[in-house]
Amino acid sequence: MLRVFDFIHLPIYFLFLPNFFFIHGWVIETGFPGIEVPDSNDLRESTRRPLNLIFPGTKWCGSGNIATDYDDLGRFAETDACCREHDYCDDIIEAMMTKHNLTNPSIYTRLHCSCDEKFYDCLQRSGDKIASKIGFLYFNVLDTKCFREDYPIVNCKRYAKRCLEYELDESQTKRYQWFDVPLYAKTTMFHDINDVNPIGFARSHN
């Protein structure tokens, strides 16, 4: 199941790309059921595999995974382990699906905030040089949201590109809602790109 990056709806031109190509370091395998797309030198057989985007040196950081088993990690093992744990989040809402009375309108899977927070922390602790790239792509470029059960959101009390602190109505019953994920920075834990305002997963405040 796709977790970190899930591109299930893609422009039609993706169908005419070679089986393997590269975009900003990502290894991309193309091929869709019932559609045969030969590679550039016509030496490989046509593929029917779905689109996979896996970051070089990892086996779990991308759409799905290319690992042979749970213990199979890539060269950047620390970061890969972070992606593996993220993939195994036990509370997700897949693209265009509804759960907890929330409908995910995006084209990729959204996760419970606790899973995204663990992923953020894990990448920050990783000694691998690519951890910051993975974090930047997921938290800053993908610009996803997470969900959790909390008191109803009234408004955003503190905002810096993302909501950093929510005003919640604690007189009401808790319910599942969407929350912004923080911007990722490779510097101090939970600090923004300019290392000025602390950015973490927005907490519950009335």
Short mmCIF file of C-alpha atoms in Angstrom, two decimals:
data_model
loop_
_atom_site.label_atom_id
_atom_site.label_comp_id
_atom_site.label_asym_id
_atom_site.label_seq_id
_atom_site.Cartn_x
_atom_site.Cartn_y
_atom_site.Cartn_z
CA MET A 1 0.00 0.00 0.00
CA LEU A 2 1.31 3.44 -0.89
CA ARG A 3 2.22 5.73 1.98
CA VAL A 4 5.07 8.20 1.47
CA PHE A 5 4.20 9.10 -2.13
CA ASP A 6 1.09 7.81 -3.84
CA PHE A 7 0.56 9.04 -7.39
CA ILE A 8 -2.54 7.17 -8.51
CA HIS A 9 -3.83 9.85 -10.88
CA LEU A 10 -1.21 11.06 -13.33
CA PRO A 11 -1.21 13.15 -16.53
CA ILE A 12 -1.76 11.08 -19.66
CA TYR A 13 1.75 11.77 -20.95
CA PHE A 14 3.15 9.44 -18.27
CA LEU A 15 1.80 6.57 -20.35
CA PHE A 16 4.25 7.33 -23.14
CA LEU A 17 7.41 7.55 -21.06
CA PRO A 18 10.09 4.82 -21.08
CA ASN A 19 9.90 2.07 -18.47
CA PHE A 20 12.71 3.67 -16.46
CA PHE A 21 13.55 7.35 -16.22
CA PHE A 22 14.79 9.80 -13.61
CA ILE A 23 13.27 12.93 -12.09
CA HIS A 24 15.44 14.80 -9.59
CA GLY A 25 17.10 11.61 -8.38
CA TRP A 26 13.98 9.47 -8.17
CA VAL A 27 14.07 6.16 -10.01
CA ILE A 28 10.73 5.82 -11.75
CA GLU A 29 9.36 2.63 -13.26
CA THR A 30 6.40 3.13 -15.57
CA GLY A 31 3.91 0.73 -17.05
CA PHE A 32 0.19 0.29 -16.60
CA PRO A 33 -2.09 -2.77 -16.84
CA GLY A 34 -2.91 -3.53 -20.47
CA ILE A 35 -0.47 -0.96 -21.80
CA GLU A 36 2.87 -2.03 -23.21
CA VAL A 37 5.56 0.64 -23.22
CA PRO A 38 8.98 -0.48 -24.56
CA ASP A 39 12.13 1.01 -23.08
CA SER A 40 14.35 3.39 -25.01
CA ASN A 41 16.66 0.71 -26.47
CA ASP A 42 13.97 -1.97 -27.00
CA LEU A 43 16.15 -4.55 -25.21
CA ARG A 44 13.88 -5.12 -22.23
CA GLU A 45 10.48 -6.73 -22.40
CA SER A 46 7.52 -4.46 -21.92
CA THR A 47 6.38 -4.07 -18.33
CA ARG A 48 2.94 -4.17 -16.78
CA ARG A 49 4.06 -2.95 -13.38
CA PRO A 50 2.45 0.11 -11.82
CA LEU A 51 4.32 3.38 -11.52
CA ASN A 52 6.91 3.19 -8.74
CA LEU A 53 8.97 6.07 -7.40
CA ILE A 54 11.74 4.95 -5.06
CA PHE A 55 14.47 7.25 -3.79
CA PRO A 56 17.96 5.93 -4.75
CA GLY A 57 19.70 4.10 -1.92
CA THR A 58 16.41 3.16 -0.26
CA LYS A 59 13.82 0.44 -0.69
CA TRP A 60 10.94 1.92 1.28
CA CYS A 61 11.11 5.66 0.56
CA GLY A 62 8.69 6.16 -2.30
CA SER A 63 5.45 4.76 -3.61
CA GLY A 64 5.22 1.27 -2.21
CA ASN A 65 8.54 -0.51 -1.73
CA ILE A 66 11.01 -2.74 -3.54
CA ALA A 67 12.15 -4.68 -0.46
CA THR A 68 12.22 -8.48 -0.51
CA ASP A 69 11.01 -8.63 3.10
CA TYR A 70 10.49 -6.46 6.18
CA ASP A 71 14.17 -6.56 7.17
CA ASP A 72 15.44 -5.62 3.71
CA LEU A 73 16.76 -2.04 3.84
CA GLY A 74 18.70 0.03 1.32
CA ARG A 75 22.13 1.62 1.61
CA PHE A 76 20.70 4.53 3.62
CA ALA A 77 19.36 2.15 6.24
CA GLU A 78 18.47 4.67 8.96
CA THR A 79 16.32 6.76 6.64
CA ASP A 80 14.90 3.67 4.98
CA ALA A 81 13.80 2.37 8.37
CA CYS A 82 11.95 5.66 8.94
CA CYS A 83 10.09 5.21 5.66
CA ARG A 84 9.32 1.59 6.50
CA GLU A 85 7.76 2.55 9.83
CA HIS A 86 5.78 5.27 8.07
CA ASP A 87 4.53 2.73 5.53
CA TYR A 88 3.24 0.55 8.36
CA CYS A 89 1.10 3.28 9.91
CA ASP A 90 -2.03 1.52 11.13
CA ASP A 91 -4.45 4.43 10.63
CA ILE A 92 -4.62 5.86 7.12
CA ILE A 93 -7.14 7.31 4.69
CA GLU A 94 -6.42 6.39 1.11
CA ALA A 95 -6.95 8.78 -1.79
CA MET A 96 -10.60 9.61 -2.44
CA MET A 97 -11.70 7.35 0.43
CA THR A 98 -13.70 8.16 3.58
CA LYS A 99 -12.91 7.12 7.15
CA HIS A 100 -13.64 8.66 10.57
CA ASN A 101 -16.23 10.83 8.72
CA LEU A 102 -13.35 12.43 6.80
CA THR A 103 -12.96 12.20 3.03
CA ASN A 104 -9.46 12.42 1.61
CA PRO A 105 -9.76 14.65 -1.50
CA SER A 106 -6.11 14.33 -2.49
CA ILE A 107 -4.49 11.87 -4.91
CA TYR A 108 -2.31 10.33 -2.22
CA THR A 109 -2.78 8.55 1.09
CA ARG A 110 -3.03 10.66 4.25
CA LEU A 111 -1.97 9.34 7.66
CA HIS A 112 -2.80 9.83 11.32
CA CYS A 113 -0.83 12.76 12.75
CA SER A 114 1.02 10.48 15.16
CA CYS A 115 2.51 8.57 12.21
CA ASP A 116 3.64 11.73 10.42
CA GLU A 117 5.10 13.07 13.65
CA LYS A 118 7.09 9.88 14.22
CA PHE A 119 8.30 10.07 10.61
CA TYR A 120 9.44 13.67 11.10
CA ASP A 121 11.31 12.83 14.30
CA CYS A 122 12.87 9.72 12.78
CA LEU A 123 14.22 11.64 9.77
CA GLN A 124 15.64 14.31 12.06
CA ARG A 125 17.51 11.65 14.04
CA SER A 126 18.81 9.88 10.96
CA GLY A 127 22.51 10.24 10.20
CA ASP A 128 21.95 9.68 6.48
CA LYS A 129 22.60 12.62 4.19
CA ILE A 130 19.41 11.99 2.23
CA ALA A 131 17.08 12.23 5.24
CA SER A 132 16.61 15.97 4.76
CA LYS A 133 15.74 15.45 1.08
CA ILE A 134 13.09 12.88 1.95
CA GLY A 135 11.72 15.16 4.66
CA PHE A 136 11.66 18.19 2.38
CA LEU A 137 9.82 16.30 -0.36
CA TYR A 138 7.20 14.80 1.93
CA PHE A 139 6.51 17.68 4.32
CA ASN A 140 7.27 20.71 2.12
CA VAL A 141 6.68 19.71 -1.49
CA LEU A 142 3.83 17.22 -1.11
CA ASP A 143 2.19 19.65 1.34
CA THR A 144 0.00 16.96 2.83
CA LYS A 145 -2.25 17.04 5.87
CA CYS A 146 -2.70 14.57 8.69
CA PHE A 147 -5.75 13.70 10.77
CA ARG A 148 -6.45 13.09 14.42
CA GLU A 149 -9.31 13.17 16.90
CA ASP A 150 -9.48 16.45 18.78
CA TYR A 151 -11.83 19.23 19.83
CA PRO A 152 -13.40 21.16 16.90
CA ILE A 153 -11.10 23.71 15.27
CA VAL A 154 -12.27 27.31 15.69
CA ASN A 155 -9.40 29.02 13.89
CA CYS A 156 -5.64 29.15 13.57
CA LYS A 157 -4.01 31.11 16.40
CA ARG A 158 -0.49 31.12 14.95
CA TYR A 159 0.37 30.81 11.29
CA ALA A 160 3.65 30.69 9.33
CA LYS A 161 3.03 29.02 5.96
CA ARG A 162 1.28 26.30 7.96
CA CYS A 163 -0.93 26.52 11.04
CA LEU A 164 1.33 26.16 14.08
CA GLU A 165 -1.30 26.47 16.79
CA TYR A 166 -5.04 25.91 16.60
CA GLU A 167 -7.79 27.40 18.71
CA LEU A 168 -10.09 24.55 19.68
CA ASP A 169 -13.55 24.53 21.20
CA GLU A 170 -13.16 22.30 24.24
CA SER A 171 -16.85 22.64 25.11
CA GLN A 172 -17.68 20.38 22.17
CA THR A 173 -17.15 16.67 21.59
CA LYS A 174 -13.89 15.59 20.02
CA ARG A 175 -13.98 14.56 16.38
CA TYR A 176 -11.57 13.64 13.61
CA GLN A 177 -10.24 16.61 11.63
CA TRP A 178 -7.47 17.55 9.18
CA PHE A 179 -4.39 19.31 10.54
CA ASP A 180 -1.40 20.87 8.81
CA VAL A 181 1.91 19.06 9.00
CA PRO A 182 4.97 21.22 9.78
CA LEU A 183 7.51 22.40 7.27
CA TYR A 184 10.61 20.23 7.38
CA ALA A 185 14.05 21.64 8.13
CA LYS A 186 17.29 19.73 8.51
CA THR A 187 18.50 22.02 11.30
CA THR A 188 17.16 22.07 14.85
CA MET A 189 14.29 19.73 15.64
CA PHE A 190 10.91 21.25 14.71
CA HIS A 191 12.29 24.57 13.45
CA ASP A 192 11.30 26.18 10.21
CA ILE A 193 13.43 26.78 7.14
CA ASN A 194 14.78 30.08 8.47
CA ASP A 195 15.31 28.62 11.95
CA VAL A 196 13.29 31.42 13.47
CA ASN A 197 9.89 30.21 14.60
CA PRO A 198 9.61 26.75 16.11
CA ILE A 199 7.47 24.50 13.96
CA GLY A 200 6.04 21.29 15.26
CA PHE A 201 2.82 19.39 14.91
CA ALA A 202 0.21 21.86 16.10
CA ARG A 203 -0.99 21.04 19.59
CA SER A 204 -4.36 21.33 21.26
CA HIS A 205 -4.97 24.74 22.81
CA ASN A 206 -8.22 26.44 23.67
#
